[in-house]
Short mmCIF file of C-alpha atoms in Angstrom, two decimals:
data_model
loop_
_atom_site.label_atom_id
_atom_site.label_comp_id
_atom_site.label_asym_id
_atom_site.label_seq_id
_atom_site.Cartn_x
_atom_site.Cartn_y
_atom_site.Cartn_z
CA MET A 297 -59.36 5.94 17.69
CA MET A 298 -56.86 4.10 19.86
CA THR A 299 -53.64 2.75 18.41
CA ASN A 300 -52.55 -0.87 18.77
CA GLU A 301 -50.00 0.27 21.34
CA GLU A 302 -52.68 2.01 23.41
CA ILE A 303 -54.95 -1.04 23.18
CA LEU A 304 -52.17 -3.32 24.42
CA GLU A 305 -51.27 -0.94 27.25
CA THR A 306 -54.91 -0.84 28.34
CA ALA A 307 -55.06 -4.65 28.42
CA MET A 308 -51.82 -4.87 30.40
CA ALA A 309 -53.08 -2.25 32.83
CA GLN A 310 -56.21 -4.31 33.46
CA SER A 311 -54.20 -7.52 33.83
CA ALA A 312 -52.04 -5.69 36.38
CA ILE A 313 -55.16 -4.80 38.37
CA ASP A 314 -56.42 -8.38 38.16
CA ALA A 315 -53.06 -9.87 39.18
CA ASN A 316 -52.03 -7.26 41.77
CA CYS A 317 -48.84 -6.32 39.94
CA SER A 318 -47.47 -3.50 37.78
CA VAL A 319 -47.71 -3.15 34.00
CA ASP A 320 -43.93 -3.32 33.77
CA ASP A 321 -43.98 -6.80 35.29
CA PHE A 322 -45.43 -8.16 32.02
CA LYS A 323 -42.61 -6.60 29.99
CA LYS A 324 -39.70 -8.12 31.89
CA SER A 325 -37.69 -11.07 30.63
CA GLU A 326 -37.63 -12.74 34.05
CA ASN A 327 -40.68 -14.31 35.67
CA LYS A 328 -42.49 -12.56 38.50
CA ILE A 329 -44.48 -13.84 41.49
CA VAL A 330 -47.05 -11.57 43.12
CA PHE A 331 -49.72 -12.23 45.72
CA SER A 332 -53.36 -12.19 44.65
CA GLN A 333 -55.82 -9.97 46.45
CA LYS A 334 -59.29 -8.53 45.98
CA ASN A 335 -59.65 -5.37 43.90
CA PRO A 336 -62.96 -3.66 43.05
CA ARG A 337 -61.56 -2.68 39.64
CA ALA A 338 -60.74 -6.28 38.64
CA ARG A 339 -62.69 -8.12 35.94
CA ARG A 340 -66.06 -8.78 37.53
CA TYR A 341 -66.14 -12.53 36.96
CA LEU A 342 -62.83 -13.15 38.75
CA GLU A 343 -63.17 -14.67 42.20
CA LEU A 344 -60.26 -13.02 43.94
CA PRO A 345 -57.97 -13.81 45.60
CA LEU A 346 -56.87 -16.71 43.40
CA ALA A 347 -54.80 -19.69 44.46
CA CYS A 348 -52.73 -19.48 41.27
CA ASN A 349 -53.13 -17.69 37.97
CA LEU A 350 -50.32 -17.72 35.40
CA ILE A 351 -50.37 -14.85 32.91
CA SER A 352 -48.08 -14.29 29.92
CA TYR A 353 -47.97 -11.62 27.24
CA GLY A 354 -45.15 -13.56 25.62
CA ASN A 355 -42.14 -12.15 27.46
CA ASN A 356 -42.36 -13.93 30.79
CA ILE A 357 -44.85 -15.33 33.32
CA VAL A 358 -46.50 -13.26 36.02
CA ALA A 359 -47.85 -15.67 38.63
CA SER A 360 -50.56 -14.19 40.84
CA ILE A 361 -50.89 -16.59 43.75
CA ASP A 362 -51.85 -17.33 47.32
CA ARG A 363 -48.65 -16.88 49.32
CA LYS A 364 -48.77 -20.42 50.72
CA TYR A 365 -48.22 -21.87 47.21
CA GLU A 366 -45.16 -19.77 46.44
CA SER A 367 -42.61 -22.60 46.51
CA ILE A 368 -44.77 -24.82 44.26
CA VAL A 369 -45.27 -22.10 41.67
CA ARG A 370 -41.70 -20.78 41.79
CA ASP A 371 -40.28 -24.26 41.21
CA TYR A 372 -42.63 -24.76 38.28
CA ILE A 373 -42.14 -21.49 36.39
CA GLU A 374 -38.37 -21.59 36.90
CA LYS A 375 -38.06 -25.17 35.64
CA TYR A 376 -39.76 -24.89 32.23
CA PRO A 377 -39.75 -22.38 29.35
CA VAL A 378 -42.59 -19.86 29.42
CA GLU A 379 -44.62 -21.39 26.60
CA HIS A 380 -44.26 -24.93 27.98
CA CYS A 381 -45.71 -23.91 31.34
CA PHE A 382 -49.09 -23.50 29.67
CA GLU A 383 -49.29 -26.92 28.04
CA THR A 384 -48.92 -30.63 28.60
CA PRO A 385 -46.89 -32.55 29.55
CA ASN A 386 -45.40 -29.89 31.85
CA MET A 387 -48.81 -28.74 33.06
CA HIS A 388 -49.28 -32.14 34.75
CA VAL A 389 -46.38 -31.32 37.05
CA LEU A 390 -48.20 -28.24 38.38
CA ASN A 391 -51.47 -30.14 38.64
CA GLU A 392 -49.88 -32.95 40.66
CA ALA A 393 -48.18 -30.46 42.98
CA PHE A 394 -51.52 -28.81 43.78
CA GLU A 395 -53.53 -32.03 44.22
CA PRO A 396 -52.54 -32.61 47.89
CA TYR A 397 -54.10 -29.21 48.63
CA GLY A 398 -57.39 -30.12 46.95
CA MET A 399 -56.63 -27.92 43.94
CA LYS A 400 -56.45 -28.58 40.19
CA VAL A 401 -55.51 -26.77 37.00
CA CYS A 402 -58.91 -25.63 35.68
CA PHE A 403 -58.97 -22.85 33.09
CA MET A 404 -56.62 -22.41 30.13
CA ALA A 405 -57.44 -19.60 27.70
CA GLU A 406 -56.01 -17.45 24.95
CA TYR A 407 -57.01 -13.79 24.74
CA PHE A 408 -57.17 -11.70 21.58
CA LEU A 409 -57.02 -7.94 21.02
CA PRO A 410 -58.02 -6.05 17.87
CA ASP A 411 -55.35 -5.01 15.38
CA VAL A 412 -56.74 -1.72 14.08
CA ARG A 413 -54.73 -2.20 10.88
CA ALA A 414 -56.46 -5.55 10.23
CA LEU A 415 -59.87 -5.10 11.86
CA THR A 416 -62.30 -5.86 9.06
CA LYS A 417 -65.33 -3.91 7.88
CA ASN A 418 -66.86 -6.73 5.89
CA ALA A 419 -70.54 -6.35 5.16
CA CYS A 420 -72.74 -9.02 6.67
CA PRO A 421 -74.69 -11.00 4.03
CA TYR A 422 -77.86 -10.35 6.07
CA PRO A 423 -79.41 -7.20 7.57
CA VAL A 424 -77.81 -6.17 10.87
CA GLN A 425 -79.22 -4.22 13.80
CA MET A 426 -77.33 -2.76 16.75
CA GLN A 427 -78.76 -3.79 20.12
CA GLU A 428 -78.30 -1.71 23.26
CA LYS A 429 -78.42 -3.10 26.80
CA GLU A 430 -82.20 -2.86 27.17
CA ALA A 431 -82.79 -4.87 23.99
CA LEU A 432 -80.25 -7.53 24.94
CA GLU A 433 -82.17 -8.23 28.13
CA MET A 434 -85.10 -9.44 26.00
CA PHE A 435 -83.17 -12.27 24.34
CA ASP A 436 -82.83 -15.84 25.60
CA ALA A 437 -79.30 -16.39 26.89
CA LYS A 438 -79.75 -20.16 26.50
CA GLN A 439 -80.15 -19.72 22.76
CA TRP A 440 -77.15 -17.39 22.52
CA PRO A 441 -74.84 -18.78 25.26
CA ASN A 442 -71.57 -17.39 23.91
CA ALA A 443 -72.90 -13.95 23.06
CA LEU A 444 -74.94 -13.23 26.19
CA ASN A 445 -73.67 -13.17 29.78
CA GLY A 446 -76.54 -11.60 31.71
CA SER A 447 -76.38 -8.37 33.66
CA ARG A 448 -72.97 -7.36 32.30
CA ASP A 449 -74.16 -7.29 28.64
CA VAL A 450 -74.09 -3.76 27.27
CA LEU A 451 -74.05 -3.81 23.47
CA GLY A 452 -74.56 -6.13 20.53
CA PHE A 453 -75.06 -6.55 16.80
CA ALA A 454 -77.60 -9.06 15.49
CA ALA A 455 -78.12 -10.45 11.98
CA TYR A 456 -81.60 -11.24 10.71
CA LYS A 457 -83.25 -13.23 7.93
CA ASN A 458 -86.95 -12.63 7.39
CA GLN A 459 -87.13 -10.97 10.83
CA GLN A 460 -85.62 -14.05 12.51
CA MET A 461 -82.39 -13.47 14.40
CA ILE A 462 -79.78 -15.84 13.00
CA GLY A 463 -76.62 -14.54 14.65
CA MET A 464 -75.47 -12.26 17.43
CA ALA A 465 -72.24 -10.76 18.71
CA ALA A 466 -72.55 -9.05 22.07
CA CYS A 467 -70.16 -7.72 24.67
CA SER A 468 -70.09 -7.75 28.44
CA GLN A 469 -68.78 -4.90 30.56
CA ASP A 470 -66.27 -7.02 32.44
CA CYS A 471 -64.34 -4.03 33.81
CA GLY A 472 -64.14 -0.29 33.41
CA SER A 473 -61.91 -0.16 30.35
CA MET A 474 -62.51 -3.44 28.48
CA TRP A 475 -65.58 -5.16 27.04
CA GLN A 476 -65.47 -8.86 26.14
CA ILE A 477 -67.01 -10.07 22.86
CA GLY A 478 -68.87 -13.35 22.41
CA VAL A 479 -70.63 -14.53 19.26
CA ASP A 480 -73.21 -17.15 18.23
CA VAL A 481 -74.63 -18.04 14.80
CA LEU A 482 -77.39 -20.56 14.23
CA PRO A 483 -75.90 -23.80 12.81
CA LYS A 484 -77.45 -23.69 9.34
CA PHE A 485 -76.20 -20.12 8.78
CA ARG A 486 -72.56 -20.70 9.69
CA GLN A 487 -69.58 -20.38 7.33
CA GLN A 488 -71.16 -17.44 5.54
CA GLY A 489 -69.07 -14.70 7.14
CA ILE A 490 -71.78 -13.71 9.63
CA ALA A 491 -69.73 -14.26 12.81
CA SER A 492 -66.72 -12.28 11.61
CA ALA A 493 -68.88 -9.44 10.25
CA LEU A 494 -70.75 -9.13 13.55
CA THR A 495 -67.58 -9.45 15.64
CA ALA A 496 -65.76 -6.76 13.68
CA ALA A 497 -68.75 -4.41 13.64
CA LEU A 498 -69.04 -4.73 17.41
CA ALA A 499 -65.32 -4.22 17.90
CA TRP A 500 -65.41 -0.97 15.93
CA GLU A 501 -68.39 0.28 17.93
CA ILE A 502 -66.68 -0.56 21.22
CA LEU A 503 -63.55 1.32 20.14
CA ASP A 504 -65.69 4.28 19.08
CA ARG A 505 -67.07 4.35 22.62
CA GLY A 506 -63.58 4.59 24.07
CA LYS A 507 -63.36 1.02 25.37
CA VAL A 508 -61.09 -1.87 24.39
CA PRO A 509 -62.77 -4.97 22.94
CA PHE A 510 -61.25 -8.34 23.75
CA TYR A 511 -62.01 -11.90 22.74
CA CYS A 512 -61.26 -15.15 24.55
CA CYS A 513 -61.34 -18.81 23.63
CA ALA A 514 -59.68 -22.13 24.41
CA TRP A 515 -56.69 -23.16 22.30
CA SER A 516 -58.70 -26.13 21.03
CA ASN A 517 -61.64 -24.00 19.87
CA ILE A 518 -60.40 -23.66 16.30
CA LYS A 519 -63.66 -22.22 14.97
CA SER A 520 -63.63 -19.45 17.54
CA ALA A 521 -59.93 -18.67 17.07
CA ARG A 522 -60.41 -18.52 13.31
CA ASN A 523 -63.27 -16.10 13.77
CA ALA A 524 -61.09 -13.89 15.93
CA ILE A 525 -58.32 -13.83 13.32
CA LYS A 526 -60.73 -13.32 10.40
CA SER A 527 -62.34 -10.40 12.24
CA GLY A 528 -58.99 -8.68 12.73
CA PHE A 529 -58.08 -9.78 16.25
CA ARG A 530 -54.63 -11.11 17.13
CA PRO A 531 -53.35 -13.24 20.06
CA ALA A 532 -52.29 -10.99 22.95
CA TRP A 533 -51.95 -12.97 26.17
CA VAL A 534 -52.65 -16.35 27.80
CA GLU A 535 -53.78 -17.42 31.26
CA MET A 536 -53.92 -20.67 33.20
CA THR A 537 -55.84 -20.81 36.47
CA VAL A 538 -55.85 -23.26 39.39
CA LYS A 539 -59.17 -23.74 41.19
CA THR A 540 -60.47 -26.03 43.92
CA LYS A 541 -61.10 -29.69 43.13
CA GLU A 542 -64.78 -29.18 43.97
CA PHE A 543 -65.06 -26.35 41.47
CA THR A 544 -63.23 -28.28 38.75
CA ASP A 545 -65.26 -31.46 39.36
CA LYS A 546 -68.46 -29.41 39.07
CA MET A 547 -67.25 -28.01 35.74
CA ASN A 548 -66.66 -31.59 34.62
CA GLY A 549 -70.11 -32.75 35.73
CA ILE A 550 -68.66 -34.99 38.41
CA VAL A 551 -70.95 -35.42 41.42
#
C-alpha cells in the first residue's frame, strides 16, 4: 500500500507531465512560469498545449502557458498572493487581460487525494457489487453522468436495492498512474452514506491495483466536497484554466 507521501509525489509527477515542468517546481516558494506543450503521458482529457493553466499545491503557482501570454500571466501571479489568484475579485483582472485575445477564465477546480490514515471502510447500507470495465460499458452514462466518462472508465462499485442500481462510484483511467473517481446516487437514496461508502471502497481497490485515486470538484459543490472529506480524501491541489471565448460560451450555452 502506498503512503500519503508516495501518493502526493505521484500526483505531483503527473502534474509535472501535464504542465511541462519538474516536480520540484511545485515545492518552491517562488512562482514558476513554464511553456505548455503536448505530451502523450498527460491526462487524456487535456487539450494541450494550453493558453494558461495555473496550478498550486499550496506553496506557489506553476503557470503552464502559451509563450505569447507570458507578460500577462507574470504580472498577474506576481501581483497577488497565491490563494487570491484563484478567486474573485483578483480573477477578474486575469480574465480582462485575456479578453482582447478572445480568451476567458473557464475552469476552476479543487483536487483531492486519499489520506490512507483517514480513508474509510464504512459498510454501505445496501448490497454492493464491483463492476469491471466490460460491465460499466452496459450502463447509461446519462443516468450516471458524474460516475461514467465513456471509454476511459475502468472500474466501479455499484449499490443495489431489490436488484435496482441506486448508486455508483466509478473511475476513469485518465493517465498511466492516476484514476479519477466520480460518484452518483439516485436522489431519493441520498444522505444515507452510500456515496462515501462507494467512493472509499473504490479508492481502496484502486490503491490495491497500484494506482492513485483522485477526486475533483468545484469549490461551490459543497455536497461533492463533503463526500470527498467523509470518504477520507483531503484537498491536494487547485487549478484554474483559460480557454477560448468560443469554448467558454459553449459551456455556458451561449449561441
